[in-house]
Short mmCIF file of C-alpha atoms in Angstrom, two decimals:
data_model
loop_
_atom_site.label_atom_id
_atom_site.label_comp_id
_atom_site.label_asym_id
_atom_site.label_seq_id
_atom_site.Cartn_x
_atom_site.Cartn_y
_atom_site.Cartn_z
CA MET A 1 110.23 89.71 104.83
CA THR A 2 109.45 87.93 108.15
CA THR A 3 110.46 89.29 111.60
CA LEU A 4 109.89 85.95 114.62
CA PHE A 5 108.83 86.90 117.89
CA GLY A 6 109.16 83.41 119.50
CA PRO A 7 108.64 79.97 117.95
CA ARG A 8 104.29 80.29 118.23
CA GLN A 9 104.29 83.65 117.17
CA ARG A 10 105.29 85.56 113.54
CA ARG A 11 104.42 89.08 112.68
CA VAL A 12 104.81 89.13 108.98
CA LEU A 13 105.03 91.70 106.82
CA LEU A 14 103.16 90.83 103.36
CA ALA A 15 105.32 91.79 100.17
CA LEU A 16 102.53 91.95 97.68
CA LEU A 17 103.08 93.56 94.42
CA PRO A 18 101.99 97.14 95.41
CA LEU A 19 104.69 97.09 97.95
CA LEU A 20 107.49 95.70 95.83
CA ALA A 21 109.94 98.34 95.81
CA LEU A 22 110.51 97.71 99.23
CA LEU A 23 112.16 94.62 98.30
CA PRO A 24 116.09 94.62 98.11
CA ARG A 25 117.67 95.90 94.65
CA GLY A 26 117.26 93.28 91.69
CA VAL A 27 114.51 91.39 93.22
CA SER A 28 111.14 90.60 91.97
CA ALA A 29 108.20 88.74 92.28
CA GLN A 30 108.33 84.61 91.05
CA ILE A 31 104.49 84.15 92.03
CA ALA A 32 101.35 86.39 92.65
CA VAL A 33 98.01 85.17 93.92
CA VAL A 34 95.16 86.44 90.87
CA GLY A 35 92.24 88.16 92.42
CA SER A 36 90.87 89.05 95.83
CA THR A 37 92.66 87.81 99.13
CA VAL A 38 89.78 88.04 100.96
CA GLU A 39 87.64 85.10 100.55
CA GLU A 40 83.99 85.29 102.26
CA ARG A 41 81.20 83.16 102.70
CA VAL A 42 78.07 83.11 104.20
CA ALA A 43 77.39 79.81 105.76
CA ALA A 44 74.74 77.50 108.14
CA PRO A 45 76.24 75.21 111.12
CA GLY A 46 76.57 72.03 109.39
CA GLU A 47 77.43 72.97 105.75
CA THR A 48 80.23 72.50 103.60
CA TYR A 49 81.41 74.60 100.63
CA LEU A 50 84.15 74.68 97.97
CA GLY A 51 86.58 77.77 97.81
CA THR A 52 89.80 78.35 95.17
CA ILE A 53 92.78 80.16 95.22
CA VAL A 54 94.73 80.89 91.87
CA VAL A 55 98.47 81.05 91.77
CA ARG A 56 100.08 82.72 88.66
CA ASN A 57 103.99 82.10 88.31
CA LEU A 58 105.15 85.50 86.80
CA THR A 59 108.94 83.89 85.77
CA ASN A 60 110.17 81.43 83.01
CA GLN A 61 111.58 79.04 85.66
CA ASP A 62 109.66 76.61 87.60
CA GLN A 63 108.35 77.67 90.77
CA PRO A 64 107.38 75.60 93.76
CA VAL A 65 104.80 77.03 95.81
CA ARG A 66 103.99 76.06 99.69
CA ILE A 67 100.51 76.11 101.45
CA TYR A 68 100.34 76.77 104.68
CA GLN A 69 97.66 77.64 107.58
CA THR A 70 97.63 80.50 109.97
CA ASP A 71 95.30 82.38 112.13
CA TYR A 72 95.11 85.83 112.02
CA LEU A 73 95.21 89.70 113.93
CA PHE A 74 95.60 93.26 113.28
CA PHE A 75 95.55 96.13 115.33
CA ALA A 76 95.38 99.86 115.29
CA ASP A 77 99.25 100.09 116.08
CA GLY A 78 99.72 98.90 112.60
CA THR A 79 100.67 95.35 113.93
CA SER A 80 99.39 92.36 112.16
CA HIS A 81 99.94 88.64 113.71
CA PHE A 82 99.89 85.80 111.88
CA VAL A 83 100.05 83.20 114.84
CA ASP A 84 99.56 79.12 114.57
CA PRO A 85 96.16 77.41 113.58
CA GLY A 86 93.53 76.92 115.62
CA THR A 87 95.03 79.62 118.52
CA THR A 88 92.75 82.71 118.71
CA LYS A 89 89.19 82.93 119.54
CA GLN A 90 87.11 83.15 116.49
CA SER A 91 89.81 81.00 114.39
CA ASN A 92 87.91 78.53 111.66
CA SER A 93 91.56 77.09 110.59
CA LYS A 94 90.53 73.52 111.61
CA TRP A 95 87.47 73.69 109.77
CA ILE A 96 89.46 73.97 106.75
CA THR A 97 91.41 71.76 104.44
CA PRO A 98 93.19 72.63 101.45
CA THR A 99 93.53 69.99 98.92
CA VAL A 100 97.68 70.56 98.49
CA ARG A 101 100.35 71.71 100.79
CA SER A 102 103.00 72.11 97.84
CA LEU A 103 102.82 72.55 94.39
CA LEU A 104 105.11 73.26 91.43
CA VAL A 105 103.54 75.79 89.12
CA PRO A 106 105.11 75.76 85.32
CA PRO A 107 106.57 78.74 83.84
CA MET A 108 104.34 82.15 83.08
CA SER A 109 101.30 79.48 83.81
CA GLU A 110 98.72 79.32 86.55
CA MET A 111 97.34 76.26 89.01
CA THR A 112 94.64 76.37 91.54
CA VAL A 113 94.79 75.69 95.09
CA SER A 114 90.77 74.26 95.95
CA TYR A 115 90.11 73.82 99.39
CA THR A 116 87.05 72.38 101.45
CA VAL A 117 85.37 74.76 104.48
CA LYS A 118 83.45 72.19 106.91
CA VAL A 119 81.50 74.25 109.36
CA PRO A 120 80.49 72.51 112.51
CA ALA A 121 76.56 71.64 113.31
CA SER A 122 76.94 72.93 116.54
CA ASP A 123 74.33 75.73 117.80
CA SER A 124 76.77 77.74 119.96
CA ILE A 125 78.75 79.19 116.85
CA VAL A 126 77.80 82.75 116.18
CA GLY A 127 79.03 85.55 114.22
CA THR A 128 82.18 85.37 111.95
CA TYR A 129 85.36 82.72 112.25
CA TRP A 130 88.22 83.62 109.89
CA SER A 131 92.03 82.71 109.45
CA THR A 132 94.52 82.76 106.08
CA ILE A 133 95.84 80.15 103.95
CA MET A 134 99.39 81.42 102.99
CA VAL A 135 100.90 80.75 99.92
CA GLU A 136 104.55 81.04 99.91
CA GLY A 137 106.93 81.02 96.82
CA ALA A 138 110.71 79.77 96.87
CA PRO A 139 113.39 82.23 98.58
CA SER A 140 114.51 84.93 95.33
CA GLU A 141 117.85 84.23 93.39
CA ALA A 142 119.64 86.32 96.03
CA GLY A 143 119.62 83.63 98.86
CA ARG A 144 120.73 80.53 96.68
CA SER A 145 123.94 79.37 95.37
CA SER A 146 126.08 79.56 91.97
CA GLY A 147 127.96 76.90 90.45
CA GLY A 148 128.09 75.01 93.75
CA ARG A 149 128.94 77.94 96.07
CA PRO A 150 127.06 79.84 98.21
CA GLN A 151 126.12 83.89 97.47
CA VAL A 152 125.95 86.38 99.87
CA GLY A 153 123.26 88.53 99.68
CA VAL A 154 119.64 89.33 100.64
CA GLY A 155 117.08 86.64 99.88
CA ALA A 156 113.39 87.47 99.53
CA VAL A 157 110.33 85.07 100.18
CA MET A 158 106.83 86.39 98.46
CA ARG A 159 104.07 85.68 100.91
CA TYR A 160 100.31 85.80 100.58
CA ALA A 161 98.14 85.64 103.13
CA VAL A 162 94.47 84.47 101.54
CA GLN A 163 92.00 85.59 104.42
CA VAL A 164 89.27 83.09 104.95
CA ALA A 165 86.02 84.12 106.43
CA THR A 166 82.85 82.26 107.10
CA HIS A 167 79.88 84.62 108.54
CA ILE A 168 77.28 81.94 110.63
CA ARG A 169 73.98 82.76 109.10
CA ALA A 170 72.99 86.31 110.03
CA THR A 171 73.88 85.75 113.48
CA GLY A 172 76.25 87.74 116.03
CA SER A 173 76.63 91.49 116.91
CA ARG A 174 78.48 94.27 115.24
CA LYS A 175 79.45 96.36 117.72
CA VAL A 176 81.85 99.75 117.72
CA ALA A 177 84.37 100.71 120.09
CA PHE A 178 86.29 104.33 119.59
CA ALA A 179 89.49 104.55 121.93
CA ASN A 180 92.62 106.68 121.94
CA SER A 181 91.35 109.88 120.23
CA LYS A 182 93.81 113.05 119.18
CA PHE A 183 93.15 116.09 117.34
CA LEU A 184 96.89 117.21 115.74
CA THR A 185 97.99 120.25 113.73
CA ASP A 186 100.63 119.98 111.08
CA THR A 187 103.10 122.34 112.01
CA THR A 188 104.31 122.77 107.90
CA THR A 189 100.58 123.72 106.36
CA GLY A 190 98.57 124.31 109.29
CA THR A 191 95.97 121.86 108.67
CA GLN A 192 94.52 119.80 111.48
CA SER A 193 93.23 115.91 111.28
CA PHE A 194 91.43 113.66 113.84
CA GLU A 195 92.93 110.48 114.60
CA ILE A 196 91.14 107.69 116.57
CA GLU A 197 90.91 103.89 116.88
CA VAL A 198 88.33 101.90 115.79
CA GLN A 199 87.59 98.54 117.42
CA ASN A 200 85.00 95.84 116.27
CA ALA A 201 83.88 94.95 120.15
CA GLY A 202 80.99 92.49 118.50
CA GLU A 203 80.85 89.04 116.95
CA ARG A 204 80.63 89.39 113.35
CA ALA A 205 83.08 91.29 111.05
CA TYR A 206 81.76 94.07 109.15
CA ARG A 207 83.59 96.84 106.75
CA PRO A 208 82.96 99.81 109.03
CA ALA A 209 81.48 103.33 106.69
CA LEU A 210 83.24 105.86 108.98
CA TRP A 211 82.76 110.09 109.10
CA ILE A 212 83.17 113.03 111.60
CA GLU A 213 81.38 116.16 111.33
CA VAL A 214 82.50 119.68 113.36
CA TYR A 215 80.66 122.40 114.61
CA ASP A 216 82.26 125.59 115.95
CA GLU A 217 80.44 127.06 118.81
CA GLN A 218 77.94 128.84 116.91
CA GLY A 219 76.54 125.24 115.61
CA ALA A 220 77.77 125.66 111.89
CA LEU A 221 79.25 123.10 110.06
CA LYS A 222 83.16 123.68 109.44
CA ALA A 223 84.75 120.60 108.08
CA ASN A 224 83.25 116.86 107.71
CA ALA A 225 85.35 114.18 106.06
CA ARG A 226 84.27 110.43 105.11
CA GLN A 227 85.75 106.97 104.70
CA GLU A 228 84.70 103.27 103.63
CA ARG A 229 87.01 100.68 105.55
CA GLY A 230 87.98 97.15 104.73
CA LEU A 231 86.74 94.25 106.57
CA LEU A 232 87.23 94.58 110.70
CA TYR A 233 87.40 91.26 112.78
CA PRO A 234 85.91 90.86 115.93
CA GLY A 235 88.71 91.92 118.46
CA THR A 236 90.70 93.33 116.13
CA SER A 237 91.10 97.42 115.07
CA LEU A 238 92.25 99.97 113.07
CA LYS A 239 93.46 103.68 113.17
CA GLN A 240 91.03 106.26 111.10
CA VAL A 241 92.63 109.25 110.57
CA PHE A 242 90.20 112.31 109.09
CA GLN A 243 91.81 115.47 107.31
CA LEU A 244 89.92 118.49 108.61
CA GLY A 245 91.52 121.27 106.41
CA LYS A 246 92.00 124.80 108.05
CA LEU A 247 90.33 125.42 110.88
CA SER A 248 90.50 128.93 112.92
CA PRO A 249 91.83 128.54 116.52
CA GLY A 250 88.79 128.04 118.97
CA THR A 251 86.51 125.47 120.74
CA TYR A 252 84.89 122.65 118.55
CA ARG A 253 82.82 119.81 118.90
CA ALA A 254 83.22 116.80 116.80
CA ILE A 255 80.68 113.81 116.26
CA VAL A 256 82.25 110.99 114.80
CA PHE A 257 79.89 108.38 113.23
CA ALA A 258 80.67 104.47 112.53
CA ASP A 259 77.66 102.49 110.57
CA SER A 260 78.62 98.51 110.65
CA GLY A 261 75.52 97.48 109.21
CA GLU A 262 73.38 97.19 112.13
CA ASP A 263 69.96 99.51 111.97
CA ALA A 264 71.81 101.96 114.85
CA VAL A 265 74.58 103.96 113.59
CA PHE A 266 77.49 104.33 116.46
CA ALA A 267 77.81 107.83 117.28
CA SER A 268 80.58 109.61 119.89
CA GLN A 269 81.20 113.26 120.25
CA PHE A 270 84.23 114.86 121.59
CA THR A 271 85.43 118.50 122.23
CA LEU A 272 88.41 119.81 120.01
CA LYS A 273 90.37 123.27 121.05
CA PHE A 274 93.68 124.80 119.60
#
């Protein structure tokens, strides 16, 4: 399901298999991408490497599939931006060449889409470069005609965004920035939570390990929580919510830690009162 914002930018809600319940009643997936939708590779300038995407037909009919490319950004406010290839600063879309732009997958079968990534032979490329290969199925039956007469209904298009990330050797900083912190109390349960925006302010993608420690005024540890997050690209951000349980009214010192894979762990301190 797609919402368009102007001719050059799209925000796409990916209807992946766990979200099929959100599709209109009677609509089911025609295709699926088998395996991971994040493909990473460490490469050197001037290197060329190959990748593959396996597409499965989940139906008893031939299914046409369209292959195209976009750049990809996401932010802590929950938005994902799929924009024209080559428009973002760290895009590798121009390095990638899929072997096909369309295919017809036989019933209940799988086909493989290969692609080549040719890294430029330049000393100026540093950190992580990424983009997506979009795998798009045909519109659902609700949007097709029957007996030569158009049907009125809601059609759904299944799209998968396969992220292709190229890490240039071991280069690029892995900086972390925190912003927009909130201390919240659930009025129904009486429990507290701490919400914070985590930004990749560096040049290389990483999977941040995030944790919080909450101390009372006497220095006693009263709550802690930890979570490992997915791949966070340079210039993107995510919202992290730590559930703290029930805390007694008072003043607390909270320390939020982020391990991005650098030698030093990033930390920031906050005062919580309620």
